[in-house]
Coordinates of N, CA and C in Angstrom, one line a residue:
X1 N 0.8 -1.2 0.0 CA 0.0 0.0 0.0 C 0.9 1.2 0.0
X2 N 0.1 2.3 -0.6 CA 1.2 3.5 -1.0 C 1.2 3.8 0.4
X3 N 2.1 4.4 1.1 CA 2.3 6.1 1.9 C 1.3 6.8 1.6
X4 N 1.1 7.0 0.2 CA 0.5 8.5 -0.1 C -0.8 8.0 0.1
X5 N -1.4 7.1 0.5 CA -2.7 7.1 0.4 C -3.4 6.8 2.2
X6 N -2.2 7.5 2.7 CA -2.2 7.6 3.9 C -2.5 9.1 4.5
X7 N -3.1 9.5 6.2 CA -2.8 10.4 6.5 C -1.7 10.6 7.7
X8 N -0.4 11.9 8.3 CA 0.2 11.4 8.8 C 0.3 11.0 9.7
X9 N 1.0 10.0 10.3 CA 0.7 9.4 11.8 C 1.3 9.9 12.4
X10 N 1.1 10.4 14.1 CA 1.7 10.3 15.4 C 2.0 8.8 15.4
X11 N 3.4 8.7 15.8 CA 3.6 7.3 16.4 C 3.9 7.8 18.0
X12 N 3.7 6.5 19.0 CA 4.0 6.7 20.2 C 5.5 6.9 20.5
X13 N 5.9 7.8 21.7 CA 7.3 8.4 22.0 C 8.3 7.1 22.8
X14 N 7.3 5.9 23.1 CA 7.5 4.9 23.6 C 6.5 3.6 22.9
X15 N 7.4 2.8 22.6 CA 6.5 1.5 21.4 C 5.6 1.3 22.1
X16 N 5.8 0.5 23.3 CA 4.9 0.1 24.3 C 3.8 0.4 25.1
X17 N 3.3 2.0 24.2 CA 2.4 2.7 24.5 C 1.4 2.2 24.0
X18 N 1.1 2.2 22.6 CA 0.1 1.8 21.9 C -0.7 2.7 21.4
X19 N -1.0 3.8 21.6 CA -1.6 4.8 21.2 C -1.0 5.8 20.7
X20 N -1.6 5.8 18.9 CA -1.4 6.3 17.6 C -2.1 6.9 17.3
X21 N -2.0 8.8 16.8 CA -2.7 9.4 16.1 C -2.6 10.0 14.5
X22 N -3.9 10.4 14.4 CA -3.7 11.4 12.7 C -4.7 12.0 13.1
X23 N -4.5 13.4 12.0 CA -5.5 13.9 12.0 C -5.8 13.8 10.1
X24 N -7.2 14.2 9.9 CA -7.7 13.9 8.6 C -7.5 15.3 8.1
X25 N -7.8 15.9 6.8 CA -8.4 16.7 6.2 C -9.4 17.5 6.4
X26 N -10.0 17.0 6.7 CA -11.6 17.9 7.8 C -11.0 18.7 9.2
X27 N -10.0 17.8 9.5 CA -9.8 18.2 10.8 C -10.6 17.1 11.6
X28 N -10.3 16.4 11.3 CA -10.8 15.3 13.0 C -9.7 14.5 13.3
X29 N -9.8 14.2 14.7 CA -8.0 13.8 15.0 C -8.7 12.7 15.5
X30 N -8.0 11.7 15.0 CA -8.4 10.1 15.6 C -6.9 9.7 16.8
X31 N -7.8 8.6 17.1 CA -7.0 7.9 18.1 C -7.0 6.6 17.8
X32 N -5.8 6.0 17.4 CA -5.9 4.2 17.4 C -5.1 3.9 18.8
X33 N -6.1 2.7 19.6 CA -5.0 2.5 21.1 C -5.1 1.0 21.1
X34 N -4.1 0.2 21.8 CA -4.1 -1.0 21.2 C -4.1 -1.5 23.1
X35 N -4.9 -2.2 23.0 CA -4.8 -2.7 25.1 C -4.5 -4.3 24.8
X36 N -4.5 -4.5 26.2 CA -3.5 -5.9 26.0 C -4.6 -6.5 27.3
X37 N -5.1 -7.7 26.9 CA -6.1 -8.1 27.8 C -5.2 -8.5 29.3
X38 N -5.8 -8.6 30.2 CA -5.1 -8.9 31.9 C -4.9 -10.2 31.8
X39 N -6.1 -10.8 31.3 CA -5.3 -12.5 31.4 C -4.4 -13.1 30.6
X40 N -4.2 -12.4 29.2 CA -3.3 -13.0 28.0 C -2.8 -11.8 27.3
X41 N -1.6 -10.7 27.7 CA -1.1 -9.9 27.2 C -0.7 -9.8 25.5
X42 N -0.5 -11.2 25.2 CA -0.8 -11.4 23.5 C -1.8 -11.4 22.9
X43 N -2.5 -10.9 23.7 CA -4.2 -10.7 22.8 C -4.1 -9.0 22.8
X44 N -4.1 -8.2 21.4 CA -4.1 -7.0 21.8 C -5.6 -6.5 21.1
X45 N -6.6 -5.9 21.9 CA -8.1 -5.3 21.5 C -7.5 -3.7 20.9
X46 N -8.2 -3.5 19.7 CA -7.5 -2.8 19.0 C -9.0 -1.3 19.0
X47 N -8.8 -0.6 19.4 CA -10.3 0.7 19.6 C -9.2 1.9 18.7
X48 N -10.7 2.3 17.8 CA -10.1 3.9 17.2 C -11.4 4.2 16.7
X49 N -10.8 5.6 17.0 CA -12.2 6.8 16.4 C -11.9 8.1 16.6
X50 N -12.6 9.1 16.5 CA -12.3 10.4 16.3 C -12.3 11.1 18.0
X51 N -11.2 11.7 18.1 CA -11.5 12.2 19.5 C -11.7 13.4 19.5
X52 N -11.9 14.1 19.0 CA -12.8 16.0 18.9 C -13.5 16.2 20.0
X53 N -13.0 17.7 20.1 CA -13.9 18.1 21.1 C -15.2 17.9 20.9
X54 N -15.2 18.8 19.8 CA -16.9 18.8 19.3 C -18.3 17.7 19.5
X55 N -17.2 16.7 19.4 CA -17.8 15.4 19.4 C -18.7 14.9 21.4
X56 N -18.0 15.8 22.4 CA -18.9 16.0 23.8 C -18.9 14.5 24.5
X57 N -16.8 14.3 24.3 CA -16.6 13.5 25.0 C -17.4 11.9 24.3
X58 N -17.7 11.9 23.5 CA -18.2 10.7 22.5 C -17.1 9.7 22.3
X59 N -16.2 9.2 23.3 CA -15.2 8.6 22.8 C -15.1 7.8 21.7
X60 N -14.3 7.7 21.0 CA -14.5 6.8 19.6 C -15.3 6.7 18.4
X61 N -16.4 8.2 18.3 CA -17.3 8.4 17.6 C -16.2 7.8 16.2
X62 N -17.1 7.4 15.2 CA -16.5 7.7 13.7 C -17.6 8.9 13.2
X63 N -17.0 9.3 12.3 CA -16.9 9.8 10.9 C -17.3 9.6 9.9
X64 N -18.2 9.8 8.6 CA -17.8 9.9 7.1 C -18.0 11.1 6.6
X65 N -17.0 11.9 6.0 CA -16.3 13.0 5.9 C -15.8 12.6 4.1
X66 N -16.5 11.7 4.0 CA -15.3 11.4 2.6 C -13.9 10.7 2.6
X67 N -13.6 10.3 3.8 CA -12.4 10.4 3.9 C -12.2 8.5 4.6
X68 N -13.4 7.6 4.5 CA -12.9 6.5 4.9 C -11.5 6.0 4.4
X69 N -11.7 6.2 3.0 CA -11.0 5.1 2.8 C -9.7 5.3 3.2
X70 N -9.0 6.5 3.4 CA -7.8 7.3 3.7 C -7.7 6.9 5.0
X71 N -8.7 6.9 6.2 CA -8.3 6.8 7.1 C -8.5 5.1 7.6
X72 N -9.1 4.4 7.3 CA -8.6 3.4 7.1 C -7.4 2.4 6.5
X73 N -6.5 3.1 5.5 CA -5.4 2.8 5.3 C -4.3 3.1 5.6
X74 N -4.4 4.5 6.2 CA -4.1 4.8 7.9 C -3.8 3.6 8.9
X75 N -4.9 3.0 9.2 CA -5.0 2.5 10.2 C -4.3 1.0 9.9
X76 N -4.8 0.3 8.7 CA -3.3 -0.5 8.5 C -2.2 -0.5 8.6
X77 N -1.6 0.9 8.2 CA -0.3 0.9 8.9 C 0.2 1.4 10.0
X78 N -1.0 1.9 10.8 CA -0.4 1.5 12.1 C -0.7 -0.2 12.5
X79 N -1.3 -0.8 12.4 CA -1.5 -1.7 12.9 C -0.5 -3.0 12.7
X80 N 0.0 -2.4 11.3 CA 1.4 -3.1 10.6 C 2.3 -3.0 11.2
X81 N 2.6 -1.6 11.8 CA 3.2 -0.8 12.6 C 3.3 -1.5 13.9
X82 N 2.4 -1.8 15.0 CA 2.0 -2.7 16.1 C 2.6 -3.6 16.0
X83 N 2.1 -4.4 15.0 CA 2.8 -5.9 14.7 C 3.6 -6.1 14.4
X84 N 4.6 -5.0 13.8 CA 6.2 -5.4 13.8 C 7.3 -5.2 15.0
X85 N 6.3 -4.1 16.0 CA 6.8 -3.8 16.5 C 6.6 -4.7 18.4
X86 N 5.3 -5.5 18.0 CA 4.9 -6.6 19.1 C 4.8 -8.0 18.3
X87 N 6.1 -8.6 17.9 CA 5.3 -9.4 17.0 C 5.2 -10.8 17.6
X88 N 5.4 -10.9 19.2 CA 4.6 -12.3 19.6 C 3.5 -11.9 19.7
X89 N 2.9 -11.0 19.9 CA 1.0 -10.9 20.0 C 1.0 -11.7 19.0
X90 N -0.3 -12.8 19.1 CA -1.2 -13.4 18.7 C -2.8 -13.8 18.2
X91 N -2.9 -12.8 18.8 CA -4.7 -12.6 18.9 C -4.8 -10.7 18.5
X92 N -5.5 -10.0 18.1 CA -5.9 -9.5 17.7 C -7.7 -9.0 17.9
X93 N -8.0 -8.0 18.4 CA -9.7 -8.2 18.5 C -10.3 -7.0 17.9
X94 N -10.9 -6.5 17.0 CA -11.9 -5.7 16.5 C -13.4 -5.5 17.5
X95 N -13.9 -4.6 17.9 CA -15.4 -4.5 17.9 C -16.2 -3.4 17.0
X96 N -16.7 -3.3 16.3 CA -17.3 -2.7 15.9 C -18.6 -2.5 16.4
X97 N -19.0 -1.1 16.6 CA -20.1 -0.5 17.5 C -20.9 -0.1 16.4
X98 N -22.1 -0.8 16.8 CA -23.6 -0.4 16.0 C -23.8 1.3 16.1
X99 N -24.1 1.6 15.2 CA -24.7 3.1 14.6 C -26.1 2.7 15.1
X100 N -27.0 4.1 15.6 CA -27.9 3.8 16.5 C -29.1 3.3 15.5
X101 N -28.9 3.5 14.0 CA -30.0 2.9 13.2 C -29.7 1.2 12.6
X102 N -28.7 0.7 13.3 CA -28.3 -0.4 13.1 C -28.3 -1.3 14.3
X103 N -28.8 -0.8 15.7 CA -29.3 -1.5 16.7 C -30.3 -3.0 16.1
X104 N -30.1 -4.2 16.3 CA -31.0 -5.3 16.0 C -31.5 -5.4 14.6
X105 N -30.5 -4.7 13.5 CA -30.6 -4.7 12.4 C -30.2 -6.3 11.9
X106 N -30.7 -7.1 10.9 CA -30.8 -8.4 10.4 C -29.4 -7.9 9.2
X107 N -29.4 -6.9 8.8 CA -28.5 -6.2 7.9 C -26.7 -6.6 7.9
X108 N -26.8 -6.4 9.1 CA -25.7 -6.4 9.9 C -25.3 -4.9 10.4
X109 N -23.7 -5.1 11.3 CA -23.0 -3.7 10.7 C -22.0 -3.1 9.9
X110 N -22.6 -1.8 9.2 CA -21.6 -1.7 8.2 C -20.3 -1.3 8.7
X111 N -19.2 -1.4 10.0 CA -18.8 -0.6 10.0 C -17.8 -2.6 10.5
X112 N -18.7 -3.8 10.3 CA -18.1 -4.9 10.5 C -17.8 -4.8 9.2
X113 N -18.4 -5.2 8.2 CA -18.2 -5.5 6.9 C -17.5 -4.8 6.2
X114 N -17.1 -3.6 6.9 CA -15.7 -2.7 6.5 C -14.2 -3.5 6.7
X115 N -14.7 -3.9 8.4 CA -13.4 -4.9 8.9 C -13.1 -5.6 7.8
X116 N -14.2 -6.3 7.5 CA -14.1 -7.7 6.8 C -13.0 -7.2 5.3
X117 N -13.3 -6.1 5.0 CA -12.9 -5.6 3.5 C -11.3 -5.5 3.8
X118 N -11.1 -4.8 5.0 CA -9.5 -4.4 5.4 C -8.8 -5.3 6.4
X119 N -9.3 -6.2 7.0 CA -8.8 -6.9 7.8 C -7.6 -7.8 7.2
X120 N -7.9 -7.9 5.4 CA -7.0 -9.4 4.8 C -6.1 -8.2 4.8
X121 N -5.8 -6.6 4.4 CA -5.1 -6.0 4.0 C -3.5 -6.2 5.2
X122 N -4.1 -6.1 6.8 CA -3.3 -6.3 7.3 C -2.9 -7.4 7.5
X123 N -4.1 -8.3 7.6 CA -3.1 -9.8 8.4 C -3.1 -11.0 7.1
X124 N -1.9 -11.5 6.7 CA -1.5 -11.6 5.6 C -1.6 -13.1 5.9
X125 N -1.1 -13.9 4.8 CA -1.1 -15.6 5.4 C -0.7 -15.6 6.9
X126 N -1.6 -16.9 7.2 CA -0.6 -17.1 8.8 C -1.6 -17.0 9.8
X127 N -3.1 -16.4 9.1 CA -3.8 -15.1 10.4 C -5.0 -15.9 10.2
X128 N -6.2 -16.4 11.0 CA -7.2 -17.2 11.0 C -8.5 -15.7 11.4
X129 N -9.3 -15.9 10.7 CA -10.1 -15.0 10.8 C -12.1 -15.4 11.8
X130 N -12.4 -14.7 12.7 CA -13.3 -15.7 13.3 C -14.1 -14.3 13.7
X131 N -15.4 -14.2 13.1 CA -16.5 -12.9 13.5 C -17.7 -13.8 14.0
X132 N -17.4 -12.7 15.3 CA -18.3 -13.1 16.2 C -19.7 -12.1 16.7
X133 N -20.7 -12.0 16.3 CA -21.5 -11.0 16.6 C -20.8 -9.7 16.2
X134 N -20.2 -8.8 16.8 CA -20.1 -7.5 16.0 C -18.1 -7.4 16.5
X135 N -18.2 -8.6 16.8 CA -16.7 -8.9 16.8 C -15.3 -9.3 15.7
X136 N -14.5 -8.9 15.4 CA -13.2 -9.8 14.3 C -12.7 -10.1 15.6
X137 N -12.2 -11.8 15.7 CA -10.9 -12.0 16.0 C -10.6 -12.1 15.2
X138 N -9.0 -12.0 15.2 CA -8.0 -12.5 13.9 C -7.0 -13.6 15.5
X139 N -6.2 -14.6 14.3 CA -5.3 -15.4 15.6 C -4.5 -15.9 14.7
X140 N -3.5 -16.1 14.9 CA -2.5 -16.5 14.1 C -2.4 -18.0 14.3
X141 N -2.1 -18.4 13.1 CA -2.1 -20.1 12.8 C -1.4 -20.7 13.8

């Protein structure tokens, strides 16, 4: 994947932080932060979204600004970024949060089936893929 089709990242001042920013074009400044569960530190749960003021403390709100696909290619390479830089983690977790018109939708959510589109981009042979309700695991073979 190009660079250019990226926006620029904050990396952390310390690896072991885990929390990565950008800001977009619009001006919305996201946060990707990577937690490491208590019972299995190789499992890292992966949360990002826009942190704006404007937004009234909404942690993790998203966006569409025009600007998915950018900032989701973005977020590949941090996550590429993560993984080269943690590379016994193992497990990997997505949640994707329902949009309030997609509560008990049969539809699904669109913001899973986005996973689904970018998920192969990052995790390459090797990576077992398992959605669970509004969940991605990814686990490595």
């Amino acid at each position: 994947m190009s660079e250019a089709g990226i926006f620029k990242i904050e990396y952390p001042a310390i690896k072991s932080a885990g929390v990565y920013y950008f800001n977009t074009y619009s001006g919305l400044r996201y946060e990707v932060r990577f937690g490491r569960r208590q019972d299995n530190i190789l499992h890292s749960t992966i949360v990002f979204g826009v942190v704006n003021d404007e937004f009234e403390g909404e942690e993790y709100v998203t966006t569409n600004r025009g600007e998915v696909y950018r900032v989701m290619n973005t977020i590949v390479v941090i996550v590429k970024n993560f993984m080269a830089e943690h590379p016994k983690v193992n497990t990997y977790e997505f949640h994707a949060v329902d949009r309030d018109e997609e509560k008990n939708s049969i539809k699904g959510n669109a913001r899973l089936k986005l996973y689904k589109r970018y998920l192969p981009r990052i995790f390459e042979s090797g990576w077992n893929f398992n959605f669970v309700g509004n969940n991605a695991i990814v686990t490595k073979s």
